[in-house]
Amino acid sequence: MPEQPDAYGQIHPVETPELLKQGLKDLDEEIEKIPKDSRINFETAKLKCANLTNDDAKLVFLRCEVFNADLAAIRLLKYWDKRVELFGEDKAFLPLTLDGALKDDMIALSCGYIRLLPNVKDPSGRAVFMVDPALQQPSKYERVSLVRSIWYVTHAALESVTAQQKGVVFLVYPHNISKKIFDQVQLKMNMESLKGLLPLRVAAVHICKPTFIFSSVFSVVKVLMGERLRKRIKKHSGKDEHVLKRLADFGLTKDMLPSEFGG
């Protein structure tokens, strides 16, 4: 039996050995249904980095799609196609580590645009990301480098089994964003990875204290997010105390939050 709906209305299956075994079997069958010429990069990954395509890796995609094997197969193959596109064939099959596939992306990583909050999980066990659009430094790196940094941070979160099972939440803090650094092309590239590619089960995108400038471009942001992510948006405006109370309603208490929120 599945668990009861949580604070976001999501239901999580209880993982039994039988469910895991059947899920992996179903996923392999769904992958085989897809024409070989549409899974070239995945097949190459199986040869070059078997540890990134084994059953543990496949489970991440199954959990993201709540054990819908057909959807997991599509996401898995699209993931490897995009990974090769972003990292190139020379680095796509390397581990997503600072001395591996990310060795040329230290500037984008260090800007702090997105970070995983260390040792922080919501009551359901979700990983929590902090996103600060004002910290982008587009003159210092190529757009694709920032996308690769997003892949690195999200994969760090997915090392947690509970984050695979229960998902992740984003805290977006657009306090100092200006139209000067609002880059629609960059945002589109970011969203392409977050919707339907990376094996992240996004529970919510908490947009905290949106400014007038951010609100003026938010319609563009929502379109680029796609329908599935749009449904996860939760905006919190007003005084700090009100925003903190709203986040606490979702189990994100002050002591869990970064300094930007007074944590």
Short mmCIF file of C-alpha atoms in Angstrom, two decimals, residues 33-200:
data_model
loop_
_atom_site.label_atom_id
_atom_site.label_comp_id
_atom_site.label_asym_id
_atom_site.label_seq_id
_atom_site.Cartn_x
_atom_site.Cartn_y
_atom_site.Cartn_z
CA LYS A 33 11.01 -1.60 -27.22
CA ILE A 34 12.73 1.63 -28.25
CA PRO A 35 14.57 1.47 -31.61
CA LYS A 36 18.32 0.96 -31.30
CA ASP A 37 19.12 4.14 -33.19
CA SER A 38 17.25 6.08 -30.47
CA ARG A 39 19.33 4.65 -27.63
CA ILE A 40 22.84 4.91 -29.03
CA ASN A 41 24.17 7.12 -26.23
CA PHE A 42 22.68 4.92 -23.53
CA GLU A 43 24.16 1.80 -25.13
CA THR A 44 27.53 3.55 -25.33
CA ALA A 45 27.27 4.46 -21.65
CA LYS A 46 26.64 0.80 -20.81
CA LEU A 47 29.97 -0.03 -22.41
CA LYS A 48 32.02 2.92 -21.15
CA CYS A 49 30.63 3.46 -17.64
CA ALA A 50 28.64 0.44 -16.56
CA ASN A 51 28.43 1.74 -12.98
CA LEU A 52 26.33 4.66 -14.26
CA THR A 53 23.83 2.42 -16.05
CA ASN A 54 23.49 -0.47 -13.60
CA ASP A 55 20.38 -1.36 -11.60
CA ASP A 56 21.10 1.24 -8.93
CA ALA A 57 21.27 3.93 -11.62
CA LYS A 58 18.08 2.69 -13.27
CA LEU A 59 16.26 2.78 -9.93
CA VAL A 60 16.85 6.53 -9.76
CA PHE A 61 14.78 6.97 -12.93
CA LEU A 62 12.11 4.53 -11.80
CA ARG A 63 11.71 6.39 -8.52
CA CYS A 64 11.50 9.71 -10.33
CA GLU A 65 8.60 8.39 -12.43
CA VAL A 66 7.00 6.56 -9.46
CA PHE A 67 7.74 3.18 -11.07
CA ASN A 68 6.05 3.96 -14.38
CA ALA A 69 8.57 2.00 -16.45
CA ASP A 70 7.57 3.46 -19.82
CA LEU A 71 8.12 7.03 -18.59
CA ALA A 72 11.34 6.05 -16.84
CA ALA A 73 12.70 4.52 -20.06
CA ILE A 74 11.98 7.68 -22.04
CA ARG A 75 13.57 9.89 -19.39
CA LEU A 76 16.63 7.63 -19.12
CA LEU A 77 17.37 7.72 -22.84
CA LYS A 78 16.73 11.47 -23.12
CA TYR A 79 19.03 11.96 -20.14
CA TRP A 80 21.95 10.26 -21.88
CA ASP A 81 21.33 12.11 -25.13
CA LYS A 82 21.41 15.44 -23.28
CA ARG A 83 24.41 14.42 -21.18
CA VAL A 84 26.43 13.76 -24.34
CA GLU A 85 25.22 17.05 -25.84
CA LEU A 86 26.20 19.08 -22.76
CA PHE A 87 29.48 17.42 -21.84
CA GLY A 88 30.68 16.11 -25.19
CA GLU A 89 31.69 12.53 -25.85
CA ASP A 90 35.04 13.05 -24.15
CA LYS A 91 33.49 13.86 -20.75
CA ALA A 92 29.90 12.59 -20.86
CA PHE A 93 30.88 9.12 -19.68
CA LEU A 94 33.09 10.34 -16.86
CA PRO A 95 31.78 10.67 -13.30
CA LEU A 96 30.11 14.01 -12.60
CA THR A 97 32.87 15.05 -10.21
CA LEU A 98 35.08 18.12 -9.88
CA ASP A 99 38.08 16.24 -11.24
CA GLY A 100 36.02 14.40 -13.84
CA ALA A 101 33.33 15.77 -16.13
CA LEU A 102 33.15 19.13 -14.27
CA LYS A 103 36.85 19.94 -14.30
CA ASP A 104 36.33 22.88 -16.69
CA ASP A 105 33.30 24.34 -14.90
CA MET A 106 34.70 25.60 -11.61
CA ILE A 107 33.80 29.25 -12.25
CA ALA A 108 30.14 28.48 -12.89
CA LEU A 109 30.04 26.14 -9.91
CA SER A 110 31.60 28.67 -7.57
CA CYS A 111 29.19 31.50 -8.41
CA GLY A 112 26.58 29.99 -6.09
CA TYR A 113 23.62 30.26 -8.46
CA ILE A 114 22.37 26.90 -7.23
CA ARG A 115 23.51 24.99 -4.19
CA LEU A 116 22.44 21.97 -2.23
CA LEU A 117 21.81 22.82 1.40
CA PRO A 118 24.14 20.54 3.37
CA ASN A 119 22.64 18.20 5.94
CA VAL A 120 19.15 19.56 5.29
CA LYS A 121 16.11 17.42 4.46
CA ASP A 122 12.44 18.24 4.78
CA PRO A 123 10.29 16.00 7.04
CA SER A 124 9.73 13.54 4.18
CA GLY A 125 13.45 13.27 3.43
CA ARG A 126 13.59 15.55 0.40
CA ALA A 127 16.78 17.34 -0.53
CA VAL A 128 16.59 21.14 -0.55
CA PHE A 129 18.19 23.41 -3.15
CA MET A 130 18.80 27.13 -2.84
CA VAL A 131 18.65 29.14 -6.08
CA ASP A 132 19.72 32.79 -6.18
CA PRO A 133 19.39 34.19 -9.73
CA ALA A 134 21.28 37.37 -8.76
CA LEU A 135 24.49 35.37 -8.33
CA GLN A 136 24.80 34.58 -12.01
CA GLN A 137 27.98 35.90 -13.61
CA PRO A 138 27.33 35.42 -17.33
CA SER A 139 30.45 37.29 -18.43
CA LYS A 140 32.68 34.75 -16.70
CA TYR A 141 31.44 31.47 -18.20
CA GLU A 142 29.49 30.03 -21.10
CA ARG A 143 25.82 29.27 -20.66
CA VAL A 144 26.40 25.54 -21.04
CA SER A 145 28.83 25.63 -18.14
CA LEU A 146 26.10 26.86 -15.80
CA VAL A 147 23.83 24.05 -16.99
CA ARG A 148 26.56 21.53 -16.28
CA SER A 149 26.90 22.98 -12.79
CA ILE A 150 23.18 22.34 -12.26
CA TRP A 151 23.73 18.72 -13.27
CA TYR A 152 26.54 18.42 -10.76
CA VAL A 153 24.52 19.81 -7.86
CA THR A 154 21.43 17.75 -8.65
CA HIS A 155 23.48 14.55 -8.87
CA ALA A 156 24.98 15.34 -5.49
CA ALA A 157 21.45 15.42 -4.09
CA LEU A 158 20.59 12.13 -5.77
CA GLU A 159 23.26 10.33 -3.79
CA SER A 160 20.59 10.25 -1.08
CA VAL A 161 18.11 7.40 -1.51
CA THR A 162 15.39 9.39 0.28
CA ALA A 163 15.87 12.24 -2.21
CA GLN A 164 15.44 9.71 -5.02
CA GLN A 165 12.30 8.33 -3.42
CA LYS A 166 10.64 11.46 -2.07
CA GLY A 167 12.08 14.10 -4.37
CA VAL A 168 13.49 17.59 -3.94
CA VAL A 169 12.32 21.12 -3.25
CA PHE A 170 13.73 24.38 -4.57
CA LEU A 171 13.97 27.63 -2.65
CA VAL A 172 14.23 30.47 -5.15
CA TYR A 173 15.29 33.84 -3.73
CA PRO A 174 15.12 36.48 -6.50
CA HIS A 175 15.88 39.40 -4.17
CA ASN A 176 18.47 41.30 -6.21
CA ILE A 177 17.70 40.13 -9.71
CA SER A 178 17.82 42.73 -12.45
CA LYS A 179 16.60 42.67 -16.02
CA LYS A 180 20.23 43.04 -17.03
CA ILE A 181 21.05 39.51 -15.92
CA PHE A 182 17.70 37.98 -16.87
CA ASP A 183 18.79 35.66 -19.65
CA GLN A 184 15.88 33.91 -21.36
CA VAL A 185 18.22 31.66 -23.35
CA GLN A 186 20.00 30.54 -20.18
CA LEU A 187 16.72 29.95 -18.38
CA LYS A 188 15.43 27.85 -21.27
CA MET A 189 18.59 25.74 -21.21
CA ASN A 190 18.26 25.25 -17.45
CA MET A 191 14.63 24.23 -17.70
CA GLU A 192 15.26 21.76 -20.52
CA SER A 193 17.30 19.70 -18.06
CA LEU A 194 14.91 20.07 -15.14
CA LYS A 195 11.76 19.04 -16.99
CA GLY A 196 11.89 15.50 -18.28
CA LEU A 197 15.64 14.85 -18.30
CA LEU A 198 17.29 14.88 -14.89
CA PRO A 199 15.76 12.19 -12.66
CA LEU A 200 14.45 14.65 -10.10
#
